[in-house]
Coordinates of N, CA and C in Angstrom, one line a residue:
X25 N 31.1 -121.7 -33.5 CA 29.8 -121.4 -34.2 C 28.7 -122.3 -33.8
X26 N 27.6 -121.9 -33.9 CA 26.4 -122.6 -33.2 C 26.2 -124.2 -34.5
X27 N 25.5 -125.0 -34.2 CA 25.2 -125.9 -34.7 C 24.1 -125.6 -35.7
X28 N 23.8 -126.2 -37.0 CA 22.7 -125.9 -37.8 C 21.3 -125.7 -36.7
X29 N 20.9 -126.7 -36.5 CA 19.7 -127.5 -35.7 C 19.7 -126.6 -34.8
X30 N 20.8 -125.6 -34.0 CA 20.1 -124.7 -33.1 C 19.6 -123.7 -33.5
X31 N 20.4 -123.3 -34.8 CA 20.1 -122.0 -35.5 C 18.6 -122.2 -35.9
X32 N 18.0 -123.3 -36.4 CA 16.9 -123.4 -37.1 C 15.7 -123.3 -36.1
X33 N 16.1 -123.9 -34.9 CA 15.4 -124.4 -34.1 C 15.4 -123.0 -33.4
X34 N 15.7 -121.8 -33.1 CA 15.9 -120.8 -32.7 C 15.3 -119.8 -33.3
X35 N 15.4 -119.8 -35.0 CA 14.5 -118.9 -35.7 C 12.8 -119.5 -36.1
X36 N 13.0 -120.7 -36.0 CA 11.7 -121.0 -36.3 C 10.5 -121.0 -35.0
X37 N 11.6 -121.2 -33.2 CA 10.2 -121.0 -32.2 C 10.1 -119.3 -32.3
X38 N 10.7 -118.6 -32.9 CA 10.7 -117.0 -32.8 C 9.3 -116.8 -33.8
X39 N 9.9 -117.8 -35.3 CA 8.7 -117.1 -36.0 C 7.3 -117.7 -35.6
X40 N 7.1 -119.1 -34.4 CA 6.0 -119.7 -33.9 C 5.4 -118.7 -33.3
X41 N 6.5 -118.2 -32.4 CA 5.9 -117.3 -30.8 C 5.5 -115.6 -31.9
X42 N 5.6 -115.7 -33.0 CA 5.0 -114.1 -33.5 C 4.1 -114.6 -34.2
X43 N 3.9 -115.8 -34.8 CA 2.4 -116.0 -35.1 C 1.4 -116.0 -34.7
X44 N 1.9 -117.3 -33.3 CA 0.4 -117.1 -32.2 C 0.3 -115.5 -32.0
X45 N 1.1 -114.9 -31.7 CA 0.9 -113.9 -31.1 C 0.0 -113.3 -32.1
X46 N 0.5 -113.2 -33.2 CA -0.3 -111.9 -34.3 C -1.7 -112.8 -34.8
X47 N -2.0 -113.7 -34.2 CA -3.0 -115.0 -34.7 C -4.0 -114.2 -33.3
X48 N -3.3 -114.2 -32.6 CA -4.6 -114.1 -31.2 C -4.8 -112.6 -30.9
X49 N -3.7 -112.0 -31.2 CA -4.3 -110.3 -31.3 C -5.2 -110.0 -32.4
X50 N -4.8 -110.5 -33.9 CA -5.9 -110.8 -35.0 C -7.2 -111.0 -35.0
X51 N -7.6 -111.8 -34.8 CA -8.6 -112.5 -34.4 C -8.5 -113.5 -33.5
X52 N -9.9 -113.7 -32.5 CA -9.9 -114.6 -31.7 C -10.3 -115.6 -31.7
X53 N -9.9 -116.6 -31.2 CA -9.9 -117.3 -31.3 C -10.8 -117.9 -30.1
X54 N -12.0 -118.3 -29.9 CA -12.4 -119.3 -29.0 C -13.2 -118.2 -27.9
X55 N -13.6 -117.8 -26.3 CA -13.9 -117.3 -25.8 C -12.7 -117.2 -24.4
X56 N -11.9 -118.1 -24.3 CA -11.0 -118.5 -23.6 C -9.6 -117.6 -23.8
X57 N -8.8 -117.0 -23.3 CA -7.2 -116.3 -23.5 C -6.7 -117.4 -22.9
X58 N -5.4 -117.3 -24.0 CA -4.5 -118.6 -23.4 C -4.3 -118.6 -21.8
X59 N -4.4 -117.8 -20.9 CA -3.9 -117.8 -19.7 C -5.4 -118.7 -18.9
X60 N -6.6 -117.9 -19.4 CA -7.5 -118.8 -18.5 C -8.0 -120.2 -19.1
X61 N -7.3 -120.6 -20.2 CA -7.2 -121.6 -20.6 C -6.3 -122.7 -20.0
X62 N -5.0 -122.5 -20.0 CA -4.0 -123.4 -19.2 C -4.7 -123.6 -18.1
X63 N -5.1 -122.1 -17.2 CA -5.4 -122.7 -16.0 C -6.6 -123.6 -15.8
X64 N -7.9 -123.3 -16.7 CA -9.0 -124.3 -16.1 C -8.4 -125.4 -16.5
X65 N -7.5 -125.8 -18.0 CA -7.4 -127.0 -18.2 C -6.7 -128.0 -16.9
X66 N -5.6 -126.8 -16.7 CA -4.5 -127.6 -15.5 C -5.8 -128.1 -14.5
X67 N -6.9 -127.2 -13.6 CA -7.6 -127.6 -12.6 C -8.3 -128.9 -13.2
X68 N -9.4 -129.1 -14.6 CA -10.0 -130.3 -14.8 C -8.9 -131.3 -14.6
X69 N -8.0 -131.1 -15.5 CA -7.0 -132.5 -15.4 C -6.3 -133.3 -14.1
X70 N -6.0 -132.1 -13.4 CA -5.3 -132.7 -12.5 C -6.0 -132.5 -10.9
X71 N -7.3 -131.6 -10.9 CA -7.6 -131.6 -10.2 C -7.6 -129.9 -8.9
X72 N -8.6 -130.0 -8.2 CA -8.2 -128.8 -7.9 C -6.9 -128.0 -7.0
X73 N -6.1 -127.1 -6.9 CA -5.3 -126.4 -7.1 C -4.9 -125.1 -6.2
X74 N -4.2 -124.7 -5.6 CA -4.0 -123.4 -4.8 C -3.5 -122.4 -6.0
X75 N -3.7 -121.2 -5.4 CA -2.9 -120.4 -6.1 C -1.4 -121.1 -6.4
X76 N -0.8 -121.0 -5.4 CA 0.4 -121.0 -5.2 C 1.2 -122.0 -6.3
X77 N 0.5 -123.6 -6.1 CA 0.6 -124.9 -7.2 C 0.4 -124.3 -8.8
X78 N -0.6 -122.7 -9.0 CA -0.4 -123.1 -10.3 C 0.8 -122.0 -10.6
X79 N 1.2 -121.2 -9.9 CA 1.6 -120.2 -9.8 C 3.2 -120.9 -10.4
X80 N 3.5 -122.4 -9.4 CA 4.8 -123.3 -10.0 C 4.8 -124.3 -10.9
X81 N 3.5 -124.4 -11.3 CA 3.4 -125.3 -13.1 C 3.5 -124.5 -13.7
X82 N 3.0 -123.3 -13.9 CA 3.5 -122.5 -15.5 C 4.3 -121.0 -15.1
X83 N 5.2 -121.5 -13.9 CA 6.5 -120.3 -13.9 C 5.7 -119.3 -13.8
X84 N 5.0 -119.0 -13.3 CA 4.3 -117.3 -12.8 C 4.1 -116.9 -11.2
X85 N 4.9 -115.8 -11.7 CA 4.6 -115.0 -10.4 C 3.2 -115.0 -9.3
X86 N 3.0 -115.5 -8.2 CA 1.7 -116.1 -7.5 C 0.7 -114.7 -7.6
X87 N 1.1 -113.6 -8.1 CA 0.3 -112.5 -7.8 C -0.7 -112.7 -9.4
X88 N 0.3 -112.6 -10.0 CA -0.3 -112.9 -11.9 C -1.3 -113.7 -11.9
X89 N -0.7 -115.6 -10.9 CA -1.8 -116.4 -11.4 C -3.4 -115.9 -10.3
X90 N -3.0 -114.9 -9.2 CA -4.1 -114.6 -8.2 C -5.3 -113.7 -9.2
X91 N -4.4 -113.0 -9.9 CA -5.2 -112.0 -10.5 C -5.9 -112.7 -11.6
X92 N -5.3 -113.6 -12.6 CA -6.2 -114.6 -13.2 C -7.1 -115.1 -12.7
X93 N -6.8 -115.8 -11.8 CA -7.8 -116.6 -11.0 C -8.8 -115.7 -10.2
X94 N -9.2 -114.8 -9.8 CA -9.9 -114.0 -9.4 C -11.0 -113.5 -10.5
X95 N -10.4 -113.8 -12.0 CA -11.0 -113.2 -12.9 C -11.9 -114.3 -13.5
X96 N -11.3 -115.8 -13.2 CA -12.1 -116.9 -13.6 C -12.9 -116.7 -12.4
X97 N -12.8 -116.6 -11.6 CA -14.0 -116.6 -9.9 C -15.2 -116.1 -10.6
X98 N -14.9 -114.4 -10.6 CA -15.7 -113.9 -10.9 C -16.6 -113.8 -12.0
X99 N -16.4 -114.9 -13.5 CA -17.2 -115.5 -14.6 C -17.5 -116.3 -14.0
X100 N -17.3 -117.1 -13.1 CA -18.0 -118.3 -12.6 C -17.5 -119.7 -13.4
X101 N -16.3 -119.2 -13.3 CA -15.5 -121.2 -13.8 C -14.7 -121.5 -13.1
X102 N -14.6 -121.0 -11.5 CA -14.2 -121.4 -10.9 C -14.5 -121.4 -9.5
X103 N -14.4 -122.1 -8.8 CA -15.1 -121.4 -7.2 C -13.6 -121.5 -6.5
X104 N -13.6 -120.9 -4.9 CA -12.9 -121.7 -3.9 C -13.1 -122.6 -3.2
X105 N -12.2 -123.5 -2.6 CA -12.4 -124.5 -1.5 C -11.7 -124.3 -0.5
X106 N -12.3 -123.7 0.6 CA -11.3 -123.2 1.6 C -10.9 -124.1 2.3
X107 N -9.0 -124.2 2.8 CA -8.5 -125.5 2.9 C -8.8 -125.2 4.8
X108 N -8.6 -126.6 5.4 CA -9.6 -126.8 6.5 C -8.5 -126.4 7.7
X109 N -7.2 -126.3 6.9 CA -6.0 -126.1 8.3 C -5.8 -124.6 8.4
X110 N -5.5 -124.2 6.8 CA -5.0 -122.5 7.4 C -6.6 -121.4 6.6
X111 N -7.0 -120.7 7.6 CA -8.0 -120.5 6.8 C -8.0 -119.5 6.0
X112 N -7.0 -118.8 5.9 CA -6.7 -117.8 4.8 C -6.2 -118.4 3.6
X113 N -5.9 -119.8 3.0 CA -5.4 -120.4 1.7 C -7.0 -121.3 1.3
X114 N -6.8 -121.5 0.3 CA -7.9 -121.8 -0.6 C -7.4 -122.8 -1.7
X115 N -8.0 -123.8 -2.3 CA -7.5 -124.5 -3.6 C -8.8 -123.9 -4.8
X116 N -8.6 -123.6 -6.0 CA -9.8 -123.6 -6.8 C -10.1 -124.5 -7.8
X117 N -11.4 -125.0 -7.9 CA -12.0 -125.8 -8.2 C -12.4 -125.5 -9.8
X118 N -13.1 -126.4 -10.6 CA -13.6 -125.4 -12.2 C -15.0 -125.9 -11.7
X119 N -15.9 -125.1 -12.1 CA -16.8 -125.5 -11.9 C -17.7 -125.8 -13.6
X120 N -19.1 -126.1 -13.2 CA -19.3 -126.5 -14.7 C -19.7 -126.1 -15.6
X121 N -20.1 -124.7 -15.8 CA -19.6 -123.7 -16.6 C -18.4 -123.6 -17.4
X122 N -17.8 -123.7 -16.2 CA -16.0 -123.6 -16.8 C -15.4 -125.0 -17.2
X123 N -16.4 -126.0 -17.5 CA -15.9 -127.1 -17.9 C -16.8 -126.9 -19.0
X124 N -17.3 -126.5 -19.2 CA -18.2 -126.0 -20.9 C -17.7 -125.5 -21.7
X125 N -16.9 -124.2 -21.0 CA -16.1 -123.5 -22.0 C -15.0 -123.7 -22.3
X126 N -14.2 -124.6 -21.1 CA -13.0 -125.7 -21.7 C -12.8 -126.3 -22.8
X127 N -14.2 -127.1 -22.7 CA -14.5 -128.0 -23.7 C -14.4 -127.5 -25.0
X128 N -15.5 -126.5 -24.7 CA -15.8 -125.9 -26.4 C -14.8 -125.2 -26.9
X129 N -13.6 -124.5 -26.4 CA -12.3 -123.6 -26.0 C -11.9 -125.1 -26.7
X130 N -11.5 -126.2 -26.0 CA -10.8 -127.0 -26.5 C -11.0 -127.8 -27.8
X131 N -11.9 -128.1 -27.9 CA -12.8 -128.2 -29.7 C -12.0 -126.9 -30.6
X132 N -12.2 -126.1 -30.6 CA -12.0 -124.6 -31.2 C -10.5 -124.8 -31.5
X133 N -9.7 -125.1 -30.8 CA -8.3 -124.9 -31.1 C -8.0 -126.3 -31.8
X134 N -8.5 -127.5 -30.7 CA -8.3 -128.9 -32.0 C -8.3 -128.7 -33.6
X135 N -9.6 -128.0 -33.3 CA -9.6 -128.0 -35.0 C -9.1 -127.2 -35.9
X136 N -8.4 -126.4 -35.3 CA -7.2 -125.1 -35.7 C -6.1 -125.7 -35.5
X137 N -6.1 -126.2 -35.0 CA -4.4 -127.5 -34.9 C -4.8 -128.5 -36.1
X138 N -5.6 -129.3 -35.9 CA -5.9 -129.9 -37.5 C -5.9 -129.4 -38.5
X139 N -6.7 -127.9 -39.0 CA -6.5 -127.4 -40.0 C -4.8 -127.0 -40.7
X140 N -4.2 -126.6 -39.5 CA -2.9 -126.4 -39.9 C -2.5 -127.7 -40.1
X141 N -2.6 -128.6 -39.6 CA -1.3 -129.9 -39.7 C -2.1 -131.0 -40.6
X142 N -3.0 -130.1 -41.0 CA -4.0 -131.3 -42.0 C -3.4 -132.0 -43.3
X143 N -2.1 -131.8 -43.7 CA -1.2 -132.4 -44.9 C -0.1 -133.1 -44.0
X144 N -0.4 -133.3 -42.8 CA 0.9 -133.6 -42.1 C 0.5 -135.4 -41.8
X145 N 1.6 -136.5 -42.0 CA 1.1 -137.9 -41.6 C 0.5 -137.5 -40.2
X146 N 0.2 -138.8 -39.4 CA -0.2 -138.9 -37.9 C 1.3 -138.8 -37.6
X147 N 1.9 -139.7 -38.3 CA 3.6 -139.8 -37.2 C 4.2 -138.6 -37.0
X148 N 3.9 -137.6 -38.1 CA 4.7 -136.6 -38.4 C 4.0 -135.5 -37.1
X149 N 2.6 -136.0 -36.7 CA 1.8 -135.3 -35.7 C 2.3 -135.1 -34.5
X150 N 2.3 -136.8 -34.2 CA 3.1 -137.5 -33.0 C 4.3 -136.8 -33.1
X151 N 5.6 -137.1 -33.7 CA 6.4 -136.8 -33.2 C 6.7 -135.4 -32.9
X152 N 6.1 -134.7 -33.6 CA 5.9 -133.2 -33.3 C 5.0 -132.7 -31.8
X153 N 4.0 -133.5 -31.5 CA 4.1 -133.9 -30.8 C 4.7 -133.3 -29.2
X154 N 5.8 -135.1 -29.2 CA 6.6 -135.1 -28.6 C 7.4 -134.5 -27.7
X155 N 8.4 -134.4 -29.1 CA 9.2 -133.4 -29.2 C 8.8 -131.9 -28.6
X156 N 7.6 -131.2 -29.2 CA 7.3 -130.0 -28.1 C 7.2 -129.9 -27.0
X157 N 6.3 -131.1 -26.6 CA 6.8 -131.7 -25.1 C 7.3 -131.7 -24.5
X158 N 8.6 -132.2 -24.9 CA 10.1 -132.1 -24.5 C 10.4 -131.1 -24.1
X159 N 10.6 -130.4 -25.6 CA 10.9 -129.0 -25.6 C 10.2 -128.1 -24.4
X160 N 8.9 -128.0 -24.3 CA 8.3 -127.1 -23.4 C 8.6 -127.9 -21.8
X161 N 9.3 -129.3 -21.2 CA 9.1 -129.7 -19.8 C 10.5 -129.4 -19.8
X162 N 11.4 -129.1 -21.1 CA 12.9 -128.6 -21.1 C 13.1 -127.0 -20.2
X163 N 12.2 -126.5 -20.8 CA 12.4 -124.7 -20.8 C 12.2 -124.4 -18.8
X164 N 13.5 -124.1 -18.5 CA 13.4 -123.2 -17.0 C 13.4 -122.1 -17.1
X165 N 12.6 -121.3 -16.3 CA 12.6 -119.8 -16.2 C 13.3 -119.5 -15.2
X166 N 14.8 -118.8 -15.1 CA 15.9 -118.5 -14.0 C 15.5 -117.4 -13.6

């Protein structure tokens, strides 16, 4: 028989993953969809990016993150940088537009994350946290 803690831990990311879900079909939230969100945030943070690199940070098929990214091009939060060896590959950049709507995108959800965890200590923040953390650098897609 399975252990408590998996059982719990099993029904409760089920009832996480149908909230967001029925939270962002609901109403929206912000001007950003989680998908063009990860990615501008991944390019500010870490810098700019090929298809291909983001295609193996969040486990997506290179065509999915192409078609994202074509869709940020064309709002203008991102440009390309055509790389100087093969000239058919490209890295994309955010540009600063798209570092506006990040921002504000990222404001919008902070304070939707605080309103929910607003009875919660800081520790209880942190280690939640964490632990998601974990949890999400845990998860492989086979």
């Amino acid at each position: 028989m399975y252990d408590d803690s998996l059982e719990i831990l099993e029904i409760e990311l089920a009832v996480l993953i149908r909230r967001i879900t029925s939270a962002t079909s609901h109403k929206k939230v912000g001007h950003l969809d989680r998908s063009a969100y990860l990615l501008l945030h991944q390019i500010a943070t870490k810098g700019a990016a090929g298809v291909k690199a983001l295609a193996g940070e969040f486990q997506l098929d290179i065509s999915t993150v192409s078609r994202q990214a074509a869709s940020l091009e064309q709002k203008g939060l991102v440009y390309r940088i055509p790389d100087e060896t093969d000239g058919r590959a490209y890295s994309l950049q955010i540009t600063e537009q798209g570092l506006k709507e990040l921002k504000e995108e990222k404001h919008i959800r902070m304070k939707r994350v605080g309103e929910v965890t607003r009875n919660w200590t800081d520790e209880e923040r942190q280690t939640f946290a964490m632990l998601l953390k974990k949890y999400n650098k845990s998860v492989l897609i086979e």
